[in-house]
Short mmCIF file of C-alpha atoms in Angstrom, two decimals:
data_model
loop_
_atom_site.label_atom_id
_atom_site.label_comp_id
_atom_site.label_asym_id
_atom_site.label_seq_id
_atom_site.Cartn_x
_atom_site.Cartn_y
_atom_site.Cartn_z
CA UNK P 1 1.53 426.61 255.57
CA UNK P 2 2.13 427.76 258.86
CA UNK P 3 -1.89 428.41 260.03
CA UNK P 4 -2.62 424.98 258.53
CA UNK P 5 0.02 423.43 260.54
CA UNK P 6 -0.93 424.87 263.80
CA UNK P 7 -4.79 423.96 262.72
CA UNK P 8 -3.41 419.89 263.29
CA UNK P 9 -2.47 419.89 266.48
CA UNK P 10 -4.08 418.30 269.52
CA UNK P 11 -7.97 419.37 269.67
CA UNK P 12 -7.46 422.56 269.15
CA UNK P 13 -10.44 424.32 266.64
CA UNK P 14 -9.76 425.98 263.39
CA UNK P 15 -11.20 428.98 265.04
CA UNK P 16 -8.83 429.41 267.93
CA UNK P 17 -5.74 428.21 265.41
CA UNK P 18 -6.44 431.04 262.94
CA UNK P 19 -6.57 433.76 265.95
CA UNK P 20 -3.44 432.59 266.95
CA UNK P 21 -1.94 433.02 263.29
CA UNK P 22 -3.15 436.35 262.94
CA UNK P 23 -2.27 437.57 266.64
CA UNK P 24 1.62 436.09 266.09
CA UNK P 25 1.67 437.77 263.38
CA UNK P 26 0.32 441.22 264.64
CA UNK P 27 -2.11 441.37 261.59
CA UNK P 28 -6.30 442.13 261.71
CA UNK P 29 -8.06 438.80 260.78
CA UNK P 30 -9.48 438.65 257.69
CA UNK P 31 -13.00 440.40 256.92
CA UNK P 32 -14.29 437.23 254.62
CA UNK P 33 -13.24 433.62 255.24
CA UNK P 34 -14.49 431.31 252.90
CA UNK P 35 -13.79 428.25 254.89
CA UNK P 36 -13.04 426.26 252.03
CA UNK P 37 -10.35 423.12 252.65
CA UNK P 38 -9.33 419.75 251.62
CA UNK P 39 -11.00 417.68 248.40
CA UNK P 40 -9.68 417.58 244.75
CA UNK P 41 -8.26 420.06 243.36
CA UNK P 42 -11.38 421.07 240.61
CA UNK P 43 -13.65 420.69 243.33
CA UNK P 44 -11.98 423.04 245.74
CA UNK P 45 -11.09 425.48 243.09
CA UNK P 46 -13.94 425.72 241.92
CA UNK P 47 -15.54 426.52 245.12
CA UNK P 48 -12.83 429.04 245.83
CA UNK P 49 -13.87 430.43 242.68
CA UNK P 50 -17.98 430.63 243.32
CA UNK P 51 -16.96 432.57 246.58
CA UNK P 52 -14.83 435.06 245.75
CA UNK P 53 -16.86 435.91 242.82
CA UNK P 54 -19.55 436.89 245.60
CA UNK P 55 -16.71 439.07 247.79
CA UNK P 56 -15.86 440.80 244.73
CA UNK P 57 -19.65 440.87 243.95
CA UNK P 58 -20.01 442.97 247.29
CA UNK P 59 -17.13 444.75 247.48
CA UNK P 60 -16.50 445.85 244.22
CA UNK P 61 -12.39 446.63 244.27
CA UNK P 62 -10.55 448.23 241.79
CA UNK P 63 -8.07 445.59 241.77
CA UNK P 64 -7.30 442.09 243.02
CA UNK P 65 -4.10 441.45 244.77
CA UNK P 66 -2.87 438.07 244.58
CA UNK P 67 -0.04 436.38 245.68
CA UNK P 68 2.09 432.97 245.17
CA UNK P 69 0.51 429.77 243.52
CA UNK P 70 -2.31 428.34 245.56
CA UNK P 71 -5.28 427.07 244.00
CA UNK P 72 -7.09 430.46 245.32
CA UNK P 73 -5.00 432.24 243.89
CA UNK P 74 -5.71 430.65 240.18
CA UNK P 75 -9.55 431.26 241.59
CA UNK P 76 -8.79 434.60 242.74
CA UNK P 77 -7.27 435.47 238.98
CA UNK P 78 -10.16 433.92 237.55
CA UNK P 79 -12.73 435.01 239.38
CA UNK P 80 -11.44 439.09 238.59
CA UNK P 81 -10.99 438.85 235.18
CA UNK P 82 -14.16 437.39 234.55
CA UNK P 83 -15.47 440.53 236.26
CA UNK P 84 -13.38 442.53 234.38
CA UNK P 85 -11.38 443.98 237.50
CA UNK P 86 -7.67 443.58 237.33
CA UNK P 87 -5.49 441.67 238.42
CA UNK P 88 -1.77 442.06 240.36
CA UNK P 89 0.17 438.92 240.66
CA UNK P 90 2.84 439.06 243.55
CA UNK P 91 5.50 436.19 242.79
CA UNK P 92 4.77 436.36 239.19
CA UNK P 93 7.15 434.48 236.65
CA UNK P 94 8.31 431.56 239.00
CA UNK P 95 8.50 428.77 236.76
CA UNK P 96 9.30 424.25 237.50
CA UNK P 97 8.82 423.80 234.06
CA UNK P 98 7.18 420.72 235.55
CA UNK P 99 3.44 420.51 234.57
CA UNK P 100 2.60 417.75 236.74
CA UNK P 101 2.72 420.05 239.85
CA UNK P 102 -0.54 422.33 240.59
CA UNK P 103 1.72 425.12 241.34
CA UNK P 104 2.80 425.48 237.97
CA UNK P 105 -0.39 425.19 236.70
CA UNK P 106 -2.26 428.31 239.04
CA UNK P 107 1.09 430.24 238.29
CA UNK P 108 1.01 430.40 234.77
CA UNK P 109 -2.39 431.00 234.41
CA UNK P 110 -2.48 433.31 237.07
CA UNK P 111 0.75 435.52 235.21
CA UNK P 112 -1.27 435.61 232.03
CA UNK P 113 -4.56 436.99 233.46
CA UNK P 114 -2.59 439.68 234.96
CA UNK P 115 -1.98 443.36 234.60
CA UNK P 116 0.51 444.00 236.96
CA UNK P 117 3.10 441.13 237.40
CA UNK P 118 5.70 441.47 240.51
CA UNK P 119 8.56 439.11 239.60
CA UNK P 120 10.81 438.92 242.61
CA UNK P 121 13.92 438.18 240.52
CA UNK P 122 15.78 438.50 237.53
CA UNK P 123 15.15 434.75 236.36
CA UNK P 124 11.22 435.26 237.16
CA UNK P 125 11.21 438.62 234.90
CA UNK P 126 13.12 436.53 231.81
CA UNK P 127 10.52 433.68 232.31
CA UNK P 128 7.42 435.78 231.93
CA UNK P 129 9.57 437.88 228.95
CA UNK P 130 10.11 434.03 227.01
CA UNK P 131 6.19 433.73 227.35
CA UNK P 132 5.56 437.04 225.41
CA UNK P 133 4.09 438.81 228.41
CA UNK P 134 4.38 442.49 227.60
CA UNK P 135 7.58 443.99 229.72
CA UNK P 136 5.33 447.43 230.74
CA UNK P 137 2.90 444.87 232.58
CA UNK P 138 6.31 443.64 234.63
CA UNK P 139 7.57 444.61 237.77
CA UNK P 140 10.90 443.50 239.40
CA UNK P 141 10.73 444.37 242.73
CA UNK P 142 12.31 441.64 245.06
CA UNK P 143 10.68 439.19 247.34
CA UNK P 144 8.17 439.84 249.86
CA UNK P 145 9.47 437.02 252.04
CA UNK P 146 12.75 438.59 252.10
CA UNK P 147 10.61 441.46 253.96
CA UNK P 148 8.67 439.24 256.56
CA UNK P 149 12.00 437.32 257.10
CA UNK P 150 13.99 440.64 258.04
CA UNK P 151 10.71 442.05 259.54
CA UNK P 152 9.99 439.00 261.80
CA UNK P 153 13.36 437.49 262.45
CA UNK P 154 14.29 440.47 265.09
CA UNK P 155 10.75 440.19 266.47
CA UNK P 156 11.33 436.22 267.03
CA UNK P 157 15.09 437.08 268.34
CA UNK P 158 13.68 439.16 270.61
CA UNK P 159 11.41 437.02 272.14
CA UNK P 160 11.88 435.67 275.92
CA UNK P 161 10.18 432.60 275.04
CA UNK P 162 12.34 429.82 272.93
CA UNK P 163 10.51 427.25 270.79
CA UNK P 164 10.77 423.97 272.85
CA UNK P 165 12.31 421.52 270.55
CA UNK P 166 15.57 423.82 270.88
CA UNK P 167 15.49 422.63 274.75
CA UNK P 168 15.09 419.20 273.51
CA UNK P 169 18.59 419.24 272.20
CA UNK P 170 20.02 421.31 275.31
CA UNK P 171 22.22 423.60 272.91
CA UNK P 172 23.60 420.94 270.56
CA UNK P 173 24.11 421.28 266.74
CA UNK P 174 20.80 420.08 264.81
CA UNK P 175 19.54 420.09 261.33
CA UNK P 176 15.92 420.95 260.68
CA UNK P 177 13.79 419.08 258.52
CA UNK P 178 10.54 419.77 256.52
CA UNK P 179 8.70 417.71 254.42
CA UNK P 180 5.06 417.92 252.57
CA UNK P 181 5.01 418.06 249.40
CA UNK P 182 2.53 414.84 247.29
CA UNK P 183 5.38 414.09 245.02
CA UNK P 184 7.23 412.90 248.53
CA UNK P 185 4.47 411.98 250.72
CA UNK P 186 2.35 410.24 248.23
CA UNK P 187 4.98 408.58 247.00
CA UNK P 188 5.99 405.40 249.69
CA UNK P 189 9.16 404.61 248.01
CA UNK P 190 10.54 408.31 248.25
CA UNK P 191 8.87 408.75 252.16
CA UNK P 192 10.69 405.73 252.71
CA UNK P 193 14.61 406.75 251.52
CA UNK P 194 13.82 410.34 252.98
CA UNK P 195 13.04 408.49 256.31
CA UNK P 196 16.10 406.24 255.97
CA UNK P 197 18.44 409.65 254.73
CA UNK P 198 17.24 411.49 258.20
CA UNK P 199 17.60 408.45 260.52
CA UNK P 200 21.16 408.21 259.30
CA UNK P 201 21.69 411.37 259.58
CA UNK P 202 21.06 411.70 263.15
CA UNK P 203 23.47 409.47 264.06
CA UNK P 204 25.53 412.33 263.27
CA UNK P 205 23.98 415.18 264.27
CA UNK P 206 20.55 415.71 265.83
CA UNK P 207 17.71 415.98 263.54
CA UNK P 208 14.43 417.98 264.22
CA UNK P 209 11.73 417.14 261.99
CA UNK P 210 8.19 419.33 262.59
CA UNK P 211 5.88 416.65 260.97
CA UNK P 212 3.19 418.03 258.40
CA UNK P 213 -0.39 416.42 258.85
CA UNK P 214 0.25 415.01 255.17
CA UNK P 215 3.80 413.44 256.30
CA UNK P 216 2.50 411.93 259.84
CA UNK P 217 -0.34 410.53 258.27
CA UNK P 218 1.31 408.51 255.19
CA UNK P 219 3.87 407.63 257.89
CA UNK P 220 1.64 406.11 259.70
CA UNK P 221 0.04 403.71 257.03
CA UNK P 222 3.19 402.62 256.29
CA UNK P 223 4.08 401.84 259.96
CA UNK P 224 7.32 403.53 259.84
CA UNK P 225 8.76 404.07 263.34
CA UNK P 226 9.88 407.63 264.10
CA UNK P 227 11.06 407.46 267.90
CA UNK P 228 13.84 404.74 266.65
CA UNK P 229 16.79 407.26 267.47
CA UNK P 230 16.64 409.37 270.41
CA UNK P 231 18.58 412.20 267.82
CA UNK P 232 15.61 412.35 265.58
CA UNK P 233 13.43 414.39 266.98
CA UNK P 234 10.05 414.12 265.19
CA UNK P 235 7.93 417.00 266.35
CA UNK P 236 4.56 418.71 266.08
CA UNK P 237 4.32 421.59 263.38
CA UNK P 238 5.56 424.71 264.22
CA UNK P 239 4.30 428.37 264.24
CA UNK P 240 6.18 431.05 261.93
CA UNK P 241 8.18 432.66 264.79
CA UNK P 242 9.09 429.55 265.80
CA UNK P 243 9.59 428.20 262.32
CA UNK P 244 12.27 431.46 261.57
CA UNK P 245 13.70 430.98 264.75
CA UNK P 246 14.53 427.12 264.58
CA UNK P 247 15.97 428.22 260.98
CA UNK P 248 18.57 431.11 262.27
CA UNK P 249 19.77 428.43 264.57
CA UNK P 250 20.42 424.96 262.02
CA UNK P 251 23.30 424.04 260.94
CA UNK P 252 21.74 422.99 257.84
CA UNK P 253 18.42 423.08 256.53
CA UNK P 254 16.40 419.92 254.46
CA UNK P 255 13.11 420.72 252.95
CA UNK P 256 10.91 420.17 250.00
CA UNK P 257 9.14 423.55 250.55
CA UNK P 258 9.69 426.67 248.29
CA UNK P 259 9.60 428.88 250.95
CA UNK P 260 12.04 427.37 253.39
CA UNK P 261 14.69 426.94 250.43
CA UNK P 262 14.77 430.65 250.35
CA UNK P 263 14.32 431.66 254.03
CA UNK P 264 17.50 429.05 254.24
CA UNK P 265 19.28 431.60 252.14
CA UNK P 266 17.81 434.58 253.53
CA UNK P 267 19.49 433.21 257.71
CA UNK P 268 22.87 432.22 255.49
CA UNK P 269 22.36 428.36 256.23
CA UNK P 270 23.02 425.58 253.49
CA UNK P 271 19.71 423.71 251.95
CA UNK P 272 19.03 420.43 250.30
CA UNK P 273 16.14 420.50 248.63
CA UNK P 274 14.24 417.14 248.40
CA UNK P 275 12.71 417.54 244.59
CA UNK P 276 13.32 416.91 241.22
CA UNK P 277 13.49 420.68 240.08
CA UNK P 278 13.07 423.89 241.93
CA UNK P 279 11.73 427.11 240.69
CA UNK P 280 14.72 428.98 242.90
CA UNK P 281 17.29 428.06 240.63
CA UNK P 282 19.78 430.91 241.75
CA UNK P 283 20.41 429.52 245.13
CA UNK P 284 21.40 426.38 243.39
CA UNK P 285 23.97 428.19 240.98
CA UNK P 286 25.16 430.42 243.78
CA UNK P 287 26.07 427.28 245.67
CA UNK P 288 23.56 427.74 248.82
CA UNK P 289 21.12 424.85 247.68
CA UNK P 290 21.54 421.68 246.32
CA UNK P 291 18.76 419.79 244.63
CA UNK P 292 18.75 416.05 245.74
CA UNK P 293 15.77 413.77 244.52
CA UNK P 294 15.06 411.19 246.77
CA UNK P 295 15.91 408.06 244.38
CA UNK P 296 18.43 406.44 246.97
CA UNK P 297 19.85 406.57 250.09
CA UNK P 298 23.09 407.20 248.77
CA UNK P 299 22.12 410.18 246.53
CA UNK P 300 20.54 412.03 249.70
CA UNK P 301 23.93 411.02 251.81
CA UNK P 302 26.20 412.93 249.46
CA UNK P 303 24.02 415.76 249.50
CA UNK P 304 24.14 415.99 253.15
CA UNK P 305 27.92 415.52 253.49
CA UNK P 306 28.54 418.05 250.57
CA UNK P 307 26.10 420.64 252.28
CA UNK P 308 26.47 420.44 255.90
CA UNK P 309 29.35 423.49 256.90
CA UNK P 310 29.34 424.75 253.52
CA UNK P 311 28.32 428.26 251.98
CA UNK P 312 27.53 429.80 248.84
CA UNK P 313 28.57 432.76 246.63
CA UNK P 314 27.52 436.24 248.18
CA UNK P 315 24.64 436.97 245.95
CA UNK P 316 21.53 439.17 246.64
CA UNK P 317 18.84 438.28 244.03
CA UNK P 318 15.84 439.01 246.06
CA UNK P 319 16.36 442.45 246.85
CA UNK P 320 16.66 445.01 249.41
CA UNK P 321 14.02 444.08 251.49
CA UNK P 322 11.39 446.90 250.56
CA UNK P 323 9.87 444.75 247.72
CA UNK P 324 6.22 445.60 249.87
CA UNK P 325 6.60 449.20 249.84
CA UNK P 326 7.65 449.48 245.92
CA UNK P 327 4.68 446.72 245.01
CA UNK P 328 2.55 449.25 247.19
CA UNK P 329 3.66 452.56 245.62
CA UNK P 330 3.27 451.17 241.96
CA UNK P 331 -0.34 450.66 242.74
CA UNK P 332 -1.23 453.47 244.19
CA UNK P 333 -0.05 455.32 240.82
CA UNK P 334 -1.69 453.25 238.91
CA UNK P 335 -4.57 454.48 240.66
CA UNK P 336 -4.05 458.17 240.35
#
């Protein structure tokens, strides 16, 4: 999400955006890059899948390690088991129950083409248990993101450089917004009322609102005006550092991504969560998200108000933070 966002802005090249991702980070770029982006989903997994076939081809692993619900990661699973190599799935058993999203779809396929499934909670390991998957092919071992967010959060504390939307708002109490997702974007009526929720909003308390590609765009064609409140603050995308960063400071955090519903939790900040369902449904029974679909103004209003100061039950369901190391020990023995 992050190197995509960072790929939008100004003139900068997809080259020089992907360095950038990789040297934040403080991780070697990739040895293969398929270069594959944008189009229909068939089309684009399908070329996903013709090119890994050709990595694994070359390189001949002993196992494919796959992670989250991407189309390359359905082409990643398929590609393997087709070559008879197997497969680990990291985020296995996250379920919507909502087969209209592609995430559910690569997910589930993805778990059931698998050898070793990594389910980073308890929820995830009963899902994949309901579907029959055989419990010696399951792993609980906590959330990955829970180990970037510890990992990185001190390395973007630490950093003499702030992100510049924080001097924007010269120390005052914000809320950060993200929005991407088709079911929101796609949909005018729900850009619209999410729009309307924010503005409002901001006459309360500053907004800052990184604008995906997807969400500038549609906003755009419908001629919505984003600079009509000097408190909402809509802003280019931002890089991870300065993503974590802008999230240990909000008072409050509104998104329709997976991943910032949980790095909410993981900085102890309350989330609404613009969807119908969510596939983290422990932060919504231990009080730290609330799930508001964006059918009105008024149902996105009582979110806010019920959200913004609160705090949920002292829970821990995504581990200890070492969720890497065990995933990584597990395979070695499997390997001898």
């Amino acid at each position: 999400m992050y190197e995509s966002a960072c790929c939008t802005q100004g003139n900068t090249s997809m080259t020089t955006c992907r360095v950038f991702f990789f040297r934040e980070l403080g991780i070697p770029e990739p040895h293969w890059n398929l270069g594959i982006s944008g189009g229909l989903h068939g089309a684009m997994t399908g070329a996903q899948l013709a090119g890994i076939e050709t990595v694994l081809v070359n390189e001949q692993p002993d196992a494919v390690l796959l992670y989250g619900d991407t189309n390359s990661t359905l082409a990643g699973a398929l590609a393997a088991a087709k070559l008879h190599i197997p497969v680990a799935h990291v985020e296995a058993g996250l379920r919507s129950f909502n087969r209209r999203m592609p995430e559910e779809v690569n997910r589930v396929l993805t778990d059931h083409l698998s050898h070793w499934l990594f389910a980073p909670t308890e929820v995830a390991l009963e899902n994949l248990q309901h579907e029959g998957i055989a419990s010696s092919l399951v792993h609980r071992v906590g959330d990955v993101m829970y180990d970037a967010a510890l990992y990185f959060s001190a390395i973007a504390s630490a950093r003499s450089e702030r992100p510049s939307a924080l001097a924007a708002i010269s120390g005052r109490p914000f809320v950060l917004a993200t929005i991407h997702r088709a079911e929101n974007t796609d949909e005018p009526r729900r850009l619209s009322i999410i729009l309307e929720a924010l503005t409002a909003l901001s006459g309360e308390i500053d907004v800052i609102w990184p604008l995906h590609p997807r969400t500038r765009g549609v906003l755009a064609r419908l001629g919505a005006d984003v600079s009509a409140t000097t408190r909402l603050h809509c802003i280019e995308p931002l890089g991870y550092l300065d993503m974590i960063e802008m999230e240990q400071s909000a008072q409050m955090i509104v998104t329709d991504s997976g991943g910032v519903q949980k790095e909410a939790f993981f900085f102890q900040k309350p989330c609404v969560t613009l969807r119908d369902e969510t596939e983290w449904v422990e932060l919504v029974d231990a009080g730290w998200n609330r799930l508001a679909p964006p059918t009105s103004l008024a149902v996105l209003q009582e979110a806010f108000r019920s959200a913004l100061g609160s705090s949920g039950k002292p829970v821990r369901p995504y581990g200890e933070g070492d969720a890497a190391r065990r995933i990584a020990e597990i395979l070695r023995g499997a390997q001898g």
